[in-house]
CSV table of C-alpha atoms in Angstrom, one decimal:
chain,number,residue,atom,x,y,z
A,178,MET,CA,0.0,0.0,-0.1
A,179,GLN,CA,1.3,3.5,-1.0
A,180,ASN,CA,2.6,5.3,2.1
A,181,LEU,CA,1.9,9.1,2.5
A,182,ASN,CA,2.4,11.5,5.6
A,183,TYR,CA,0.5,10.6,8.6
A,184,GLN,CA,-0.6,12.0,12.1
A,185,PRO,CA,1.3,10.8,15.3
A,186,GLY,CA,-0.1,8.3,17.6
A,187,VAL,CA,-1.5,4.9,17.5
A,188,ILE,CA,-4.5,3.9,15.4
A,189,PHE,CA,-6.3,0.7,15.0
A,190,GLY,CA,-7.9,-0.5,11.7
A,191,ILE,CA,-10.4,-3.2,12.0
A,192,ASP,CA,-12.2,-5.0,9.2
A,193,ILE,CA,-14.3,-8.2,9.5
A,194,ALA,CA,-12.4,-11.3,8.1
A,195,LYS,CA,-14.9,-13.9,8.9
A,196,GLY,CA,-18.4,-14.4,10.0
A,197,SER,CA,-20.9,-11.6,10.9
A,198,SER,CA,-21.8,-9.6,14.0
A,199,ARG,CA,-25.1,-10.9,13.8
A,200,ALA,CA,-24.1,-14.6,13.7
A,201,ARG,CA,-24.2,-16.8,16.8
A,202,GLU,CA,-20.4,-17.7,16.4
A,203,LEU,CA,-18.1,-14.5,17.4
A,204,PRO,CA,-16.7,-13.2,14.1
A,205,LYS,CA,-13.0,-13.0,13.6
A,206,TYR,CA,-11.4,-9.8,12.4
A,207,ALA,CA,-8.4,-8.3,10.7
A,208,VAL,CA,-6.5,-5.7,12.9
A,209,ALA,CA,-3.9,-3.2,11.5
A,210,VAL,CA,-2.2,-1.2,14.2
A,211,LEU,CA,-0.5,2.0,12.7
A,212,LYS,CA,2.2,3.6,14.8
A,213,GLU,CA,4.5,6.1,13.4
A,214,GLY,CA,3.7,5.4,9.9
A,215,GLU,CA,4.4,1.7,10.3
A,216,VAL,CA,1.9,-1.2,10.3
A,217,THR,CA,1.5,-4.3,12.3
A,218,HIS,CA,-1.0,-6.7,11.0
A,219,HIS,CA,-2.9,-9.3,13.4
A,220,THR,CA,-5.1,-11.6,11.8
A,221,MET,CA,-8.3,-13.6,12.8
A,222,VAL,CA,-8.6,-11.9,16.1
A,223,ARG,CA,-11.9,-12.1,18.0
A,224,LEU,CA,-13.5,-9.1,19.7
A,225,PRO,CA,-12.5,-9.9,23.4
A,226,ARG,CA,-8.8,-10.0,22.1
A,227,ILE,CA,-9.1,-6.8,20.3
A,228,LEU,CA,-10.5,-5.2,23.7
A,229,LYS,CA,-7.6,-6.5,25.5
A,230,MET,CA,-5.1,-5.0,22.8
A,231,VAL,CA,-7.0,-1.9,22.9
A,232,HIS,CA,-6.4,-1.7,26.8
A,233,GLU,CA,-2.7,-2.4,26.3
A,234,GLU,CA,-1.9,0.1,23.4
A,235,HIS,CA,-4.6,2.8,24.2
A,236,PRO,CA,-5.0,4.0,20.5
A,237,GLU,CA,-6.3,7.3,19.7
A,238,TYR,CA,-8.9,5.7,17.2
A,239,LEU,CA,-10.6,2.6,16.2
A,240,ALA,CA,-11.1,2.9,12.6
A,241,VAL,CA,-13.6,0.8,10.7
A,242,ASP,CA,-15.6,1.1,7.4
A,243,ASN,CA,-18.8,0.1,9.1
A,244,ILE,CA,-19.6,0.1,12.9
A,245,PHE,CA,-22.0,-2.3,12.6
A,246,GLU,CA,-19.2,-4.9,11.8
A,247,LEU,CA,-18.3,-4.8,15.5
A,248,ALA,CA,-22.0,-5.1,16.9
A,249,PRO,CA,-25.2,-6.1,15.4
A,250,GLY,CA,-27.3,-3.0,16.6
A,251,LYS,CA,-27.1,0.2,18.8
A,252,LYS,CA,-27.3,-1.6,22.3
A,253,GLU,CA,-24.5,-3.9,21.5
A,254,LEU,CA,-22.5,-1.1,20.2
A,255,VAL,CA,-23.2,0.7,23.4
A,256,ARG,CA,-21.9,-2.1,25.4
A,257,PHE,CA,-18.8,-2.3,23.2
A,258,LEU,CA,-18.0,1.5,23.8
A,259,GLU,CA,-18.6,1.2,27.4
A,260,LYS,CA,-15.7,-1.2,27.6
A,261,LEU,CA,-13.1,1.1,26.0
A,262,PRO,CA,-10.7,3.0,27.8
A,263,GLU,CA,-11.3,6.7,28.2
A,264,GLY,CA,-9.9,8.9,25.4
A,265,VAL,CA,-10.3,5.8,22.7
A,266,ARG,CA,-12.5,7.0,19.9
A,267,LEU,CA,-14.5,5.0,17.4
A,268,VAL,CA,-14.4,6.4,13.8
A,269,GLN,CA,-16.2,5.4,10.7
A,270,VAL,CA,-13.9,6.3,7.9
A,271,THR,CA,-16.7,6.1,5.3
A,272,GLY,CA,-18.5,9.2,7.0
A,273,GLY,CA,-21.7,9.4,8.9
A,274,LEU,CA,-25.2,9.2,7.5
A,275,HIS,CA,-24.1,9.7,4.1
A,276,LYS,CA,-21.3,7.3,3.5
A,277,LYS,CA,-18.8,6.8,0.7
A,278,SER,CA,-17.3,3.7,-0.3
A,279,LEU,CA,-13.9,2.7,1.2
A,280,LEU,CA,-12.4,2.0,-2.2
A,281,HIS,CA,-13.5,5.5,-3.5
A,282,LEU,CA,-12.0,7.3,-0.2
A,283,ALA,CA,-8.7,5.4,-0.8
A,284,LYS,CA,-8.4,6.5,-4.3
A,285,GLU,CA,-9.3,10.1,-3.6
A,286,ASN,CA,-6.5,10.1,-0.8
A,287,GLY,CA,-3.8,8.4,-2.8
A,288,LEU,CA,-4.1,4.8,-1.2
A,289,SER,CA,-4.6,1.7,-3.1
A,290,PHE,CA,-5.6,-1.7,-1.5
A,291,ASN,CA,-6.9,-5.1,-2.3
A,292,GLN,CA,-10.6,-4.8,-1.4
A,293,PHE,CA,-10.7,-8.6,-1.0
A,294,ASP,CA,-8.2,-8.6,1.6
A,295,PRO,CA,-9.3,-7.8,5.1
A,296,ASN,CA,-5.8,-7.0,6.3
A,297,GLU,CA,-5.4,-4.3,3.5
A,298,GLU,CA,-9.0,-3.0,4.2
A,299,ALA,CA,-8.1,-2.8,7.8
A,300,GLU,CA,-5.0,-0.9,7.1
A,301,ALA,CA,-6.8,1.5,4.7
A,302,CYS,CA,-9.2,2.2,7.6
A,303,ALA,CA,-6.1,3.1,10.2
A,304,ARG,CA,-4.3,5.2,7.4
A,305,LEU,CA,-7.6,7.0,6.4
A,306,ALA,CA,-8.4,7.9,10.0
A,307,SER,CA,-4.8,9.1,10.3
A,308,MET,CA,-5.5,11.7,7.7
A,309,GLY,CA,-8.4,12.8,9.5
A,310,ILE,CA,-10.8,11.1,7.1
A,311,GLY,CA,-14.1,9.8,8.5
A,312,SER,CA,-16.4,10.7,11.3
A,313,GLU,CA,-16.2,10.3,15.0
A,314,VAL,CA,-19.1,7.9,16.3
A,315,SER,CA,-20.8,9.1,19.5
A,316,LEU,CA,-23.5,7.4,21.3
A,317,PHE,CA,-23.2,9.2,24.7
A,318,GLU,CA,-24.5,12.5,25.6
A,319,ASP,CA,-22.2,14.9,27.5
A,320,ILE,CA,-24.1,13.8,30.8
A,321,THR,CA,-23.0,11.4,33.6
A,322,LYS,CA,-25.7,9.8,36.0
A,323,ILE,CA,-24.3,8.9,39.4
A,324,LYS,CA,-26.4,6.6,41.8
A,325,VAL,CA,-25.5,5.9,45.4
A,326,SER,CA,-27.6,3.2,46.9
A,327,ARG,CA,-27.6,0.3,49.5
A,328,ALA,CA,-25.2,-2.5,48.6
A,329,ARG,CA,-27.6,-5.3,49.5
A,330,SER,CA,-31.1,-6.0,50.8
A,331,LEU,CA,-32.4,-4.9,54.5
A,332,GLY,CA,-34.2,-8.0,54.8
A,333,ARG,CA,-37.3,-8.3,57.0
A,334,GLY,CA,-38.5,-6.0,60.0
A,335,GLY,CA,-37.8,-6.2,63.6
A,336,TRP,CA,-35.7,-4.1,66.2
A,337,SER,CA,-32.3,-5.5,65.1
A,338,GLN,CA,-33.3,-5.0,61.4
A,339,ASN,CA,-34.2,-1.3,62.1
A,340,ARG,CA,-30.7,-0.8,63.6
A,341,TYR,CA,-29.1,-2.3,60.5
A,342,ARG,CA,-31.6,-0.2,58.1
A,343,ARG,CA,-30.6,3.0,60.1
A,344,LYS,CA,-26.8,1.8,59.9
A,345,VAL,CA,-27.2,1.2,55.9
A,346,HIS,CA,-29.0,4.5,55.1
A,347,GLY,CA,-26.3,6.4,57.1
A,348,ALA,CA,-23.7,4.8,55.0
A,349,VAL,CA,-25.6,5.8,51.9
A,350,ARG,CA,-25.9,9.3,53.3
A,351,GLU,CA,-22.1,9.5,53.8
A,352,ARG,CA,-21.1,8.2,50.5
A,353,SER,CA,-23.6,10.6,48.8
A,354,ARG,CA,-22.2,13.6,50.8
A,355,GLU,CA,-18.6,12.4,49.8
A,356,VAL,CA,-19.7,12.4,46.0
A,357,GLU,CA,-21.4,15.8,46.3
A,358,ALA,CA,-18.3,17.4,47.8
A,359,ILE,CA,-16.1,15.8,44.7
A,360,LEU,CA,-18.7,17.1,42.4
A,361,LYS,CA,-18.7,20.7,44.0
A,362,LYS,CA,-15.1,21.0,43.7
A,363,ALA,CA,-14.9,19.6,40.1
A,364,SER,CA,-17.7,21.5,38.9
A,365,LYS,CA,-15.9,24.8,40.0
A,366,GLU,CA,-12.5,23.6,38.4
A,367,HIS,CA,-14.1,22.5,35.1
A,368,GLY,CA,-17.2,25.0,34.9
A,369,TYR,CA,-19.8,22.2,34.6
A,370,THR,CA,-23.1,21.9,36.5
A,371,TYR,CA,-24.8,19.1,38.3
A,372,THR,CA,-28.2,18.3,40.0
A,373,SER,CA,-29.1,16.1,42.7
A,374,ARG,CA,-32.3,14.2,43.9
A,375,ILE,CA,-32.2,12.7,47.4
A,376,SER,CA,-34.6,10.0,48.7
A,377,SER,CA,-34.3,10.3,52.4
A,378,GLY,CA,-35.0,7.2,54.8
A,379,PHE,CA,-34.8,6.0,58.4
A,380,GLY,CA,-31.5,7.3,59.7
A,381,GLY,CA,-29.8,8.7,56.6
A,382,TYR,CA,-30.6,8.2,52.8
A,383,VAL,CA,-32.3,5.4,50.8
A,384,ARG,CA,-30.6,6.6,47.6
A,385,ALA,CA,-29.1,9.7,46.2
A,386,GLU,CA,-29.0,10.5,42.3
A,387,PHE,CA,-26.7,13.0,40.7
A,388,THR,CA,-26.9,14.4,37.1
A,389,VAL,CA,-23.6,15.7,35.9
A,390,TYR,CA,-23.6,17.8,32.7
A,391,ALA,CA,-20.3,16.6,31.6
A,392,LYS,CA,-18.6,13.8,29.9
A,393,ARG,CA,-17.8,10.5,31.9
A,394,ASN,CA,-14.0,11.2,31.7
A,395,GLN,CA,-14.5,14.7,33.2
A,396,VAL,CA,-16.2,13.4,36.3
A,397,PRO,CA,-13.8,12.2,39.2
A,398,VAL,CA,-16.1,9.7,40.8
A,399,GLY,CA,-16.0,6.0,39.9
A,400,SER,CA,-18.2,3.1,40.5
A,401,GLY,CA,-17.7,1.1,43.6
A,402,SER,CA,-19.1,-0.4,46.8
A,403,THR,CA,-18.6,-1.0,50.5
A,404,ALA,CA,-20.4,-3.4,52.5
A,405,ASP,CA,-23.3,-1.1,53.0
A,406,ALA,CA,-23.4,1.3,50.2
A,407,GLN,CA,-22.5,1.2,46.5
A,408,ILE,CA,-21.9,3.8,43.7
A,409,ARG,CA,-22.8,3.2,40.2
A,410,VAL,CA,-21.5,5.8,37.5
A,411,SER,CA,-23.1,5.5,34.0
A,412,ASN,CA,-23.2,7.4,30.7
A,413,VAL,CA,-26.5,8.7,29.1
A,414,VAL,CA,-27.3,7.1,25.8
A,415,ARG,CA,-28.3,9.2,23.0
A,416,ASP,CA,-31.5,8.7,21.2
A,417,LYS,CA,-29.6,8.6,17.9
A,418,ILE,CA,-26.2,7.8,17.0
A,419,GLN,CA,-24.2,11.0,16.2
A,420,TYR,CA,-21.4,11.5,13.8
A,421,THR,CA,-18.8,14.2,13.9
A,422,PRO,CA,-16.4,14.8,11.1
A,423,LEU,CA,-12.8,14.4,12.1
A,424,LYS,CA,-12.2,17.5,9.9
A,425,LYS,CA,-14.6,20.1,10.8
A,426,LEU,CA,-15.3,22.9,8.2
A,427,LYS,CA,-14.7,26.6,9.0
A,428,ARG,CA,-17.9,28.2,10.2
A,429,ARG,CA,-18.6,31.6,10.6
A,430,PRO,CA,-19.0,32.8,14.5
A,431,THR,CA,-22.4,33.6,15.6
A,432,ILE,CA,-24.1,34.8,18.8
A,433,VAL,CA,-27.0,32.5,20.1
A,434,GLY,CA,-29.7,33.4,22.5
A,435,ILE,CA,-31.6,30.4,24.1
A,436,ASP,CA,-34.9,30.2,26.0
A,437,PRO,CA,-35.0,26.8,27.4
A,438,GLY,CA,-38.1,24.8,28.2
A,439,THR,CA,-40.8,22.6,26.8
A,440,THR,CA,-40.9,25.2,23.9
A,441,VAL,CA,-37.3,26.2,23.1
A,442,GLY,CA,-36.8,29.7,21.7
A,443,ILE,CA,-33.7,30.3,19.5
A,444,ALA,CA,-32.2,33.4,18.2
A,445,ILE,CA,-29.2,33.5,16.1
A,446,LEU,CA,-27.1,36.7,15.1
A,447,SER,CA,-24.1,37.1,12.8
A,448,PHE,CA,-21.2,39.4,14.2
A,449,ASP,CA,-22.7,42.1,12.0
A,450,GLY,CA,-25.8,41.9,13.9
A,451,GLU,CA,-27.8,40.3,11.1
A,452,LEU,CA,-30.7,38.1,12.5
A,453,LEU,CA,-30.0,34.5,10.9
A,454,LEU,CA,-32.6,32.7,12.8
A,455,LEU,CA,-35.7,33.7,15.3
A,456,LYS,CA,-37.8,30.6,16.0
A,457,SER,CA,-39.7,28.8,18.7
A,458,ILE,CA,-40.0,25.0,18.6
A,459,ARG,CA,-42.0,22.7,21.0
A,460,GLY,CA,-40.7,19.5,22.0
A,461,ILE,CA,-37.2,19.7,20.1
A,462,SER,CA,-34.3,17.4,21.4
A,463,HIS,CA,-30.9,18.6,22.5
A,464,ASP,CA,-29.3,17.0,19.6
A,465,GLU,CA,-31.7,18.8,17.3
A,466,VAL,CA,-30.9,22.3,18.8
A,467,VAL,CA,-27.3,21.6,18.4
A,468,LYS,CA,-27.7,20.6,14.8
A,469,LEU,CA,-29.8,23.7,14.1
A,470,ILE,CA,-27.5,26.1,15.6
A,471,ALA,CA,-24.5,24.3,13.7
A,472,GLU,CA,-26.1,25.2,10.4
A,473,TYR,CA,-25.8,28.8,11.0
A,474,GLY,CA,-22.2,28.7,12.2
A,475,LYS,CA,-19.9,28.1,15.4
A,476,PRO,CA,-21.3,30.1,18.5
A,477,ALA,CA,-18.8,32.4,20.0
A,478,VAL,CA,-21.4,33.5,22.6
A,479,ILE,CA,-24.3,31.5,23.9
A,480,GLY,CA,-26.8,33.6,26.2
A,481,THR,CA,-29.8,33.0,28.2
A,482,ASP,CA,-32.0,35.1,30.6
A,483,VAL,CA,-31.5,33.5,34.0
A,484,THR,CA,-28.6,32.6,36.2
A,485,PRO,CA,-27.1,30.4,37.1
A,486,THR,CA,-27.3,28.9,33.5
A,487,PRO,CA,-30.0,26.2,33.1
A,488,GLY,CA,-28.6,22.8,32.5
A,489,SER,CA,-30.1,22.3,29.2
A,490,VAL,CA,-28.3,25.4,28.0
A,491,GLU,CA,-25.1,24.4,29.6
A,492,ARG,CA,-25.3,21.2,27.8
A,493,ILE,CA,-25.7,23.0,24.3
A,494,ARG,CA,-22.8,25.1,25.1
A,495,ARG,CA,-20.5,22.2,25.7
A,496,SER,CA,-21.7,20.6,22.5
A,497,PHE,CA,-19.5,23.4,20.6
């Protein structure tokens, strides 16, 4: 395969070699590890082994020509992405919703490969991603959920059981307060917001739930448990898969005003004061708001009429 100029870092190119992600038997893959312009090939590798390699090498990208070669559907793809280390991104080199063929992209970018050889297809994926070709695949919102609850059942009633219930609820309250202290500090340092919902119980808390408007890797709280209380940290899955081009087109700066609520009001101005959009939309999703704003440019300023900034507006701001 022809060699061009490449970006630094490790990239895994992956192509299915045998079987199907929808088959009962686990498929096998060709993996091309691109590092400093040189490629190492691994053949007939199953997905668990690929995940082990990813944790060992910590590549920047996992580059594929079709994300559904890795999983048969969105639910399984979410499970796969949740197993990746922080910072490893999945890239579909053929684009997002409107894909181009791998062969066409390779020719456009001066590459040639045997389309009947999975090893060469995997290498083509890796090299295209290194050039900034393709779209990053995102299945998670910039929101993290944290739930603190009891670690085991309280059992039946009775005086001794009431003492135990008080002990467990006290432990949940203690862990919840520890989590909130961490979030208060982190939110000030990183500029994100969070909300909490507490369910009180005999002697403490039954549970506490925190919604943090930040990516999982920005939240310094991990899942874990003690004898009496447990913490579960999870991503919030998007309604639809989002594709973000690795090479973003230059967009003009804009000034955006947002009035959040069931009906969202949006106003967009150019830097020259030209009104580009003035619209109220009922029941619009976060992703749809972001997409609409992006069509008119890149916001330099996003304003709203209340303080502190509502969580929904903060999420929109962080999307840019």
